[in-house]
Short mmCIF file of N, CA and C and ligand atoms in Angstrom, two decimals:
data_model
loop_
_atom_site.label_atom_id
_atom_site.label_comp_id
_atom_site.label_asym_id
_atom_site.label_seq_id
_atom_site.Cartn_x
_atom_site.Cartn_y
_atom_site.Cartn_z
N UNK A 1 0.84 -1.20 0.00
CA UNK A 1 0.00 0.00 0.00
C UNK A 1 0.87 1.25 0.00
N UNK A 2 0.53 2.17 -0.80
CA UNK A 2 1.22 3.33 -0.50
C UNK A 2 1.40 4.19 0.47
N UNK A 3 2.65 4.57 0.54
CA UNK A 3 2.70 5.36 2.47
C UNK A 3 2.21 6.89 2.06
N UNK A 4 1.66 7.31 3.34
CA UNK A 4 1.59 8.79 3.40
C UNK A 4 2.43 9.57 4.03
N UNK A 5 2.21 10.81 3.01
CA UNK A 5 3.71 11.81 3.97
C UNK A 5 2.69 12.81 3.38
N UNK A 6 3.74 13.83 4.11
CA UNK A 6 3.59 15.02 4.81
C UNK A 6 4.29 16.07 4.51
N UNK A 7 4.33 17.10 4.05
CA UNK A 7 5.44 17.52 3.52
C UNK A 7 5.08 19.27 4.07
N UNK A 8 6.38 19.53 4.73
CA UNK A 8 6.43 21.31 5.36
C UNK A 8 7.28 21.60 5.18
N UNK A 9 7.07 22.79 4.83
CA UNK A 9 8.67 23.80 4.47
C UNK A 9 7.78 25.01 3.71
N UNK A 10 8.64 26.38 4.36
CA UNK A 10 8.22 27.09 3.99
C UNK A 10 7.93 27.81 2.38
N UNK A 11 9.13 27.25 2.02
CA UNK A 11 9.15 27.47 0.20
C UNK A 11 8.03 26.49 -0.54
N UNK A 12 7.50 27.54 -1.20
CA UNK A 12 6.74 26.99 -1.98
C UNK A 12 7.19 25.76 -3.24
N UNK A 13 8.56 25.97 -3.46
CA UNK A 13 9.50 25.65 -5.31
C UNK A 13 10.00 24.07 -3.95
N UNK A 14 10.28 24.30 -2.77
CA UNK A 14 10.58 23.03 -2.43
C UNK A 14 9.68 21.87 -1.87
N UNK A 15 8.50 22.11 -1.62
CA UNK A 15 7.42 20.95 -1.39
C UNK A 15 6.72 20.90 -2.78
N UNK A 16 7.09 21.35 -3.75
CA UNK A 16 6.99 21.14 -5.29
C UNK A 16 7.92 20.08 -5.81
N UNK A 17 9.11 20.30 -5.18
CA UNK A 17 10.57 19.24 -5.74
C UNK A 17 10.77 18.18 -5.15
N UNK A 18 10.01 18.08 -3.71
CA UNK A 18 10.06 17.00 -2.56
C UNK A 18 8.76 16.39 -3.46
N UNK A 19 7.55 16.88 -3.23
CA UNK A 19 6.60 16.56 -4.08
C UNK A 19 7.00 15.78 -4.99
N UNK A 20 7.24 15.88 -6.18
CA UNK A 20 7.70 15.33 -7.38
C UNK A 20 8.62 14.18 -7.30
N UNK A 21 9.84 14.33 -6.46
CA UNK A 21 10.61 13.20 -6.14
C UNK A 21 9.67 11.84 -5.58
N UNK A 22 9.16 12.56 -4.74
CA UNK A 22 8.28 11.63 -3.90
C UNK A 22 6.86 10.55 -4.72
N UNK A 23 6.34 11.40 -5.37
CA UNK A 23 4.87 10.84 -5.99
C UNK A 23 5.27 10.22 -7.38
N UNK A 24 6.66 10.80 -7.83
CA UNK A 24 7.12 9.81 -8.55
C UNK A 24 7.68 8.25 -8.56
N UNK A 25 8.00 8.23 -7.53
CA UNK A 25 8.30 6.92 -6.37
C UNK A 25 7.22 6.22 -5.57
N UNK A 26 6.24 6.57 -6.46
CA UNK A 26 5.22 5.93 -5.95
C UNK A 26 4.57 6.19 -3.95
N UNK A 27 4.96 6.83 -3.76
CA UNK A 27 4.55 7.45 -2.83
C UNK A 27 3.38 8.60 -2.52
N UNK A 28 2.30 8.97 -1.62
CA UNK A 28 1.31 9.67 -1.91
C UNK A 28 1.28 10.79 -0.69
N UNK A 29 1.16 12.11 -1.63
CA UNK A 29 1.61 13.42 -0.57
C UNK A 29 -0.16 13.53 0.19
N UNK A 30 -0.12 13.09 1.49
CA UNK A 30 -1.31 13.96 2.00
C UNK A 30 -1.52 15.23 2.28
N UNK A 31 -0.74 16.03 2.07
CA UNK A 31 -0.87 17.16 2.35
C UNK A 31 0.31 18.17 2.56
N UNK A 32 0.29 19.22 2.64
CA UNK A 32 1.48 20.71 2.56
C UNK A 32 1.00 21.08 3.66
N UNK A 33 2.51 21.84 4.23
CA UNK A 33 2.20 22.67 4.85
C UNK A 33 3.34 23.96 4.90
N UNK A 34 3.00 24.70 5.27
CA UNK A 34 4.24 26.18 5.28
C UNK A 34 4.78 26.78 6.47
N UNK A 35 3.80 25.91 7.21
CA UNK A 35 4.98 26.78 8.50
C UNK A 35 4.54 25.44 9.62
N UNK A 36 5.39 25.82 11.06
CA UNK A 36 5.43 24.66 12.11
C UNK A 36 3.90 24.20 12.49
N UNK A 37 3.02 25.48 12.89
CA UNK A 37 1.77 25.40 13.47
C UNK A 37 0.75 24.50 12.14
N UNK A 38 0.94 24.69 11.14
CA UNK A 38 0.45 24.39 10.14
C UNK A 38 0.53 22.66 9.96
N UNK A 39 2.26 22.72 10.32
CA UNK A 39 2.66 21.08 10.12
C UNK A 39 1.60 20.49 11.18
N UNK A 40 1.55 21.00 12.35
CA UNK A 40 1.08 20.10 13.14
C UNK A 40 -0.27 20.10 13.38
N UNK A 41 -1.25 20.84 12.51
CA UNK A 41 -2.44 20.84 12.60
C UNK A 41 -2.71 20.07 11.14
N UNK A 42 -1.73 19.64 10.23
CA UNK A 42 -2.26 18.99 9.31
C UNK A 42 -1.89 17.34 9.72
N UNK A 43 -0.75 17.26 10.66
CA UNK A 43 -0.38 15.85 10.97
C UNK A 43 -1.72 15.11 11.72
N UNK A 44 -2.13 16.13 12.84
CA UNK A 44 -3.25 15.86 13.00
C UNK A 44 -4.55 14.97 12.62
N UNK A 45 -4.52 15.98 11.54
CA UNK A 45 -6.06 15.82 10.16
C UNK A 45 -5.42 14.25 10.04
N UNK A 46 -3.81 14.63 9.52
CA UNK A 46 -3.97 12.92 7.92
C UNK A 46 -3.14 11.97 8.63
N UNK A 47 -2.30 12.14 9.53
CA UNK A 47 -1.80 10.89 10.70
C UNK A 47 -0.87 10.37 9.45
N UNK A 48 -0.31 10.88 8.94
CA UNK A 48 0.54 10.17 7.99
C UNK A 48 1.70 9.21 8.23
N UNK A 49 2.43 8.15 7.29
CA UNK A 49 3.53 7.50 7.40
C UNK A 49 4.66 8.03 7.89
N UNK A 50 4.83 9.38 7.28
CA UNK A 50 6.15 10.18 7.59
C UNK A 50 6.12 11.84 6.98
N UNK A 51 6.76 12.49 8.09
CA UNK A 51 6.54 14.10 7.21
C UNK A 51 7.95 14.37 7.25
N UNK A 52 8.23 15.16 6.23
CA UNK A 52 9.27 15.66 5.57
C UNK A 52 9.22 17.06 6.50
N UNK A 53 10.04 17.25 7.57
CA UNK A 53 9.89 18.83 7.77
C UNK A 53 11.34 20.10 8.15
N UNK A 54 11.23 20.82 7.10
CA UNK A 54 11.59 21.83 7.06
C UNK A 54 11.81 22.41 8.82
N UNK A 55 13.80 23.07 9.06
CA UNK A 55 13.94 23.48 10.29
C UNK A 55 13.21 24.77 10.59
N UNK A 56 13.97 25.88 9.00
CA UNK A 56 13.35 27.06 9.56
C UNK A 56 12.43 27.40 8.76
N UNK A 57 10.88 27.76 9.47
CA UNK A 57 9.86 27.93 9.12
C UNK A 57 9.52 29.40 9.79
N UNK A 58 8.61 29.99 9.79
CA UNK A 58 8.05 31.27 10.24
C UNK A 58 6.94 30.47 11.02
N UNK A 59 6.40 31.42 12.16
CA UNK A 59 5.45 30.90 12.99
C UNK A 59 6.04 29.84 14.32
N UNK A 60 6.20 28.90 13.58
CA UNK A 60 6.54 27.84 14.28
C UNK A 60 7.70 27.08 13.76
N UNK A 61 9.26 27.02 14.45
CA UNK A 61 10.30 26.30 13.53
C UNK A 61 9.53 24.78 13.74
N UNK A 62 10.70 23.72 12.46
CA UNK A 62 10.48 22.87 12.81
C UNK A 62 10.83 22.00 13.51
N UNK A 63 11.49 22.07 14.43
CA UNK A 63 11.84 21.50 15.84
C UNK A 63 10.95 21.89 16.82
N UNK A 64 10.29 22.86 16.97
CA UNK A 64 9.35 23.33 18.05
C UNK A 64 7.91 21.92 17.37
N UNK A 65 8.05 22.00 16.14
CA UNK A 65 6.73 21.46 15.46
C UNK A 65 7.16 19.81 15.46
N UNK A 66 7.60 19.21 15.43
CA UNK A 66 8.28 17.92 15.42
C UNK A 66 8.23 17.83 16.89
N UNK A 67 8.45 18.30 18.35
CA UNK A 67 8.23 18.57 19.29
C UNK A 67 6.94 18.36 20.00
N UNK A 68 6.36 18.87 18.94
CA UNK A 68 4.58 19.07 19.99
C UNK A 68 3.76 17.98 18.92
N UNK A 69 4.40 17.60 17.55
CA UNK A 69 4.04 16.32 17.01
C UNK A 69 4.10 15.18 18.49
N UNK A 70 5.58 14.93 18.31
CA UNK A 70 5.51 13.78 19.20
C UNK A 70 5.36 13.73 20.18
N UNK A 71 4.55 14.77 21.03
CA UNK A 71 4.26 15.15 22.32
C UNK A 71 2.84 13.93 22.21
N UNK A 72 1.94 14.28 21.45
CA UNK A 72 0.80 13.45 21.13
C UNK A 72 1.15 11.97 20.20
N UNK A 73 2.29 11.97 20.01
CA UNK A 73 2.44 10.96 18.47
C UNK A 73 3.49 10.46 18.58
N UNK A 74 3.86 9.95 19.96
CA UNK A 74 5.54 9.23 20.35
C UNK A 74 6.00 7.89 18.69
N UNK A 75 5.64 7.79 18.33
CA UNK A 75 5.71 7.15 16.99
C UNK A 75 5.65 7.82 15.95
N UNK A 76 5.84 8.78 15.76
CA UNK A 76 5.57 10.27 14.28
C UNK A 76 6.96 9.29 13.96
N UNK A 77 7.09 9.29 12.67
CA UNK A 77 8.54 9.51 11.91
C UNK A 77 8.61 10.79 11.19
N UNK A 78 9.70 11.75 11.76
CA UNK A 78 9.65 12.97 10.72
C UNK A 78 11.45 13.09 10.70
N UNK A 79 11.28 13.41 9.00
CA UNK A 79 12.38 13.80 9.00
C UNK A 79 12.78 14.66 8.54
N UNK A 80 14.14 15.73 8.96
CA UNK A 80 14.16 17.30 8.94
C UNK A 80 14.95 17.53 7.67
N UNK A 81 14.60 18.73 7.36
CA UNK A 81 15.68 19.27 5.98
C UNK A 81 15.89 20.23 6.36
N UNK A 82 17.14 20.11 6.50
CA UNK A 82 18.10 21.27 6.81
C UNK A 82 19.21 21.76 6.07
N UNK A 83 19.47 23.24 6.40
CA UNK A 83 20.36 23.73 5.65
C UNK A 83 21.66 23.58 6.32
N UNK A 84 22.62 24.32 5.14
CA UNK A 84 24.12 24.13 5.51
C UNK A 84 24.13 25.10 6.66
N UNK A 85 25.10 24.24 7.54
CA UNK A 85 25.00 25.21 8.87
C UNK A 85 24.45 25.17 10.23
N UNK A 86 23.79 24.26 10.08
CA UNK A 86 22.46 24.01 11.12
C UNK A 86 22.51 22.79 11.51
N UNK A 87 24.11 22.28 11.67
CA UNK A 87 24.38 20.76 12.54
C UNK A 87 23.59 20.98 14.21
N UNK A 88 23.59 22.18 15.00
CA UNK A 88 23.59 22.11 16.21
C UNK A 88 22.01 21.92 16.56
N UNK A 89 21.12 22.55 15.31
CA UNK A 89 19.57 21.96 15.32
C UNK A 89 19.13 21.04 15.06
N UNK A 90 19.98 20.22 14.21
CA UNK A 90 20.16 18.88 13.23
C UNK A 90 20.19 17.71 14.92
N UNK A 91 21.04 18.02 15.43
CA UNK A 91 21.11 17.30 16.73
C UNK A 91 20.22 17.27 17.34
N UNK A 92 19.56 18.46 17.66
CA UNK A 92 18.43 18.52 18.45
C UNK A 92 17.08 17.92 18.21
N UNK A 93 16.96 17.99 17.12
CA UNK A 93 16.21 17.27 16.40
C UNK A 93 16.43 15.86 16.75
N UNK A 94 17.21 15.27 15.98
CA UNK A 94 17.28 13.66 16.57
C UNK A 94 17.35 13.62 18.01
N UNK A 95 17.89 14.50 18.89
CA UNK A 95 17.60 14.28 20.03
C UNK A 95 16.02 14.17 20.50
N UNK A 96 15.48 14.89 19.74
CA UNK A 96 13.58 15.08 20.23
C UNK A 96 13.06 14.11 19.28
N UNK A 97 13.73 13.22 18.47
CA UNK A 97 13.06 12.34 17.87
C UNK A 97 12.96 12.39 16.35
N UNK A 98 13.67 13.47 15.78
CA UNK A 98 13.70 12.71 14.23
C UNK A 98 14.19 11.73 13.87
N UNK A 99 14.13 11.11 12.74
CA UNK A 99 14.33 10.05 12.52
C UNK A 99 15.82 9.74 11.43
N UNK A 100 15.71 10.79 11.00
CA UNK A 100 17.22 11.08 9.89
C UNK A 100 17.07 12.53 9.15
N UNK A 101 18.01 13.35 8.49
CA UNK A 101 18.16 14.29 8.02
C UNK A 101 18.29 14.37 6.89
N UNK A 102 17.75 15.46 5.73
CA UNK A 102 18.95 15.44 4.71
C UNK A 102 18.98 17.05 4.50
N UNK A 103 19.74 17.17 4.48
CA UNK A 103 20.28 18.70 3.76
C UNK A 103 20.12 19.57 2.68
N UNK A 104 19.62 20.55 2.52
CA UNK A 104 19.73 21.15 1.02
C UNK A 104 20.99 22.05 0.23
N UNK A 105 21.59 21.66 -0.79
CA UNK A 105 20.26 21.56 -1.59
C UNK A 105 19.89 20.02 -1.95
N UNK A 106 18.83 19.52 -2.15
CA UNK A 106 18.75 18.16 -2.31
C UNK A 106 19.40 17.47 -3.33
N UNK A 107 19.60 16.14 -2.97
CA UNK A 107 19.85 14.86 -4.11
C UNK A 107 18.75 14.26 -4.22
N UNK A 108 17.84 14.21 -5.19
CA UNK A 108 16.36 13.48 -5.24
C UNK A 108 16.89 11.97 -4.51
N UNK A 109 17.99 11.62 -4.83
CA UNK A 109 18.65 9.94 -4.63
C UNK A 109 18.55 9.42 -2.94
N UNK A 110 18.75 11.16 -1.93
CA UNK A 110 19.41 10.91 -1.02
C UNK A 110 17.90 11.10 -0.35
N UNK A 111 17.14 11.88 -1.22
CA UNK A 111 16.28 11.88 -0.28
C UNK A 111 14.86 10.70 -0.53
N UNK A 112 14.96 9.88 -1.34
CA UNK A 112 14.50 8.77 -1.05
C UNK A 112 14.90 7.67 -0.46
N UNK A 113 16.36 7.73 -0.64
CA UNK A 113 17.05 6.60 0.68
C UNK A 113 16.95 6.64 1.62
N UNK A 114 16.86 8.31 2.27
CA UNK A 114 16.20 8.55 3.42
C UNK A 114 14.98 8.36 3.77
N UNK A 115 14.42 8.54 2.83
CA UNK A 115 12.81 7.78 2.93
C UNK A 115 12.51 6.51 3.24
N UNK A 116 12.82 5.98 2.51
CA UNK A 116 12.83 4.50 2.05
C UNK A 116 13.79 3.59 3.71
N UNK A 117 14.86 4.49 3.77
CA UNK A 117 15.18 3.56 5.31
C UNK A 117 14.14 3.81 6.50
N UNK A 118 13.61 5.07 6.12
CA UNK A 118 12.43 5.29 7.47
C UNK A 118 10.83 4.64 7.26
N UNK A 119 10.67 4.62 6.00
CA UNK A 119 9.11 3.83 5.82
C UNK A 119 9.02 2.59 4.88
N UNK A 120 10.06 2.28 4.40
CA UNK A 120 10.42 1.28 3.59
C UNK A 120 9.66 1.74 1.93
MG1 MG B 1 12.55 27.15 5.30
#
């Protein structure tokens, strides 16, 4: 069956490119979101396989949002995209429970391996 994800980040051109990598791989996007508060009121709604989420967001980063995910959702798999630079949030993150990282700018390659080791 096909998994569901989740996909946040504030750029519009990159949950377009995550998008595309993704639904091309046979995978099915439940839903966008653009900022932290957003992620976690849509994880909510669609309870998905795995969300793709973006660190810095407006509103709500995504560590605060990955945070109050698994506050309710000790089983969320999310995993963060982060930029160059941002090892010391990158940590924090797996410390609060992500599941793996990848960096931008993306490798469509890297970021389905990353997928694919977290939801098969
Ligand atoms: Mg961003």
């Amino acid at each position: 069956m096909a998994k569901n994800v989740l996909i946040c980040d504030d750029a519009a051109f990159m949950r377009m490119m995550i998008k595309d990598i993704l639904s091309k791989n046979g995978y099915t996007i439940v839903g966008e979101a653009e900022n932290g508060a957003k992620a976690v009121e849509k994880y909510e709604e669609t309870k998905p396989d795995l969300v793709l989420m973006d660190i810095t967001m407006p509103e709500m980063d995504g560590i605060q949002a990955l945070k109050k995910i698994r506050e309710t959702n000790p089983d969320a798999c999310i995993i963060m995209c982060s930029a160059m630079g941002q090892q010391a949030m990158v940590i924090e993150a797996i410390q609060s429970g992500a599941k793996d990282f990848i960096v931008k700018p993306f490798q469509p390659e890297r970021v389905l391996e990353a997928v694919k080791k977290v939801i098969g």
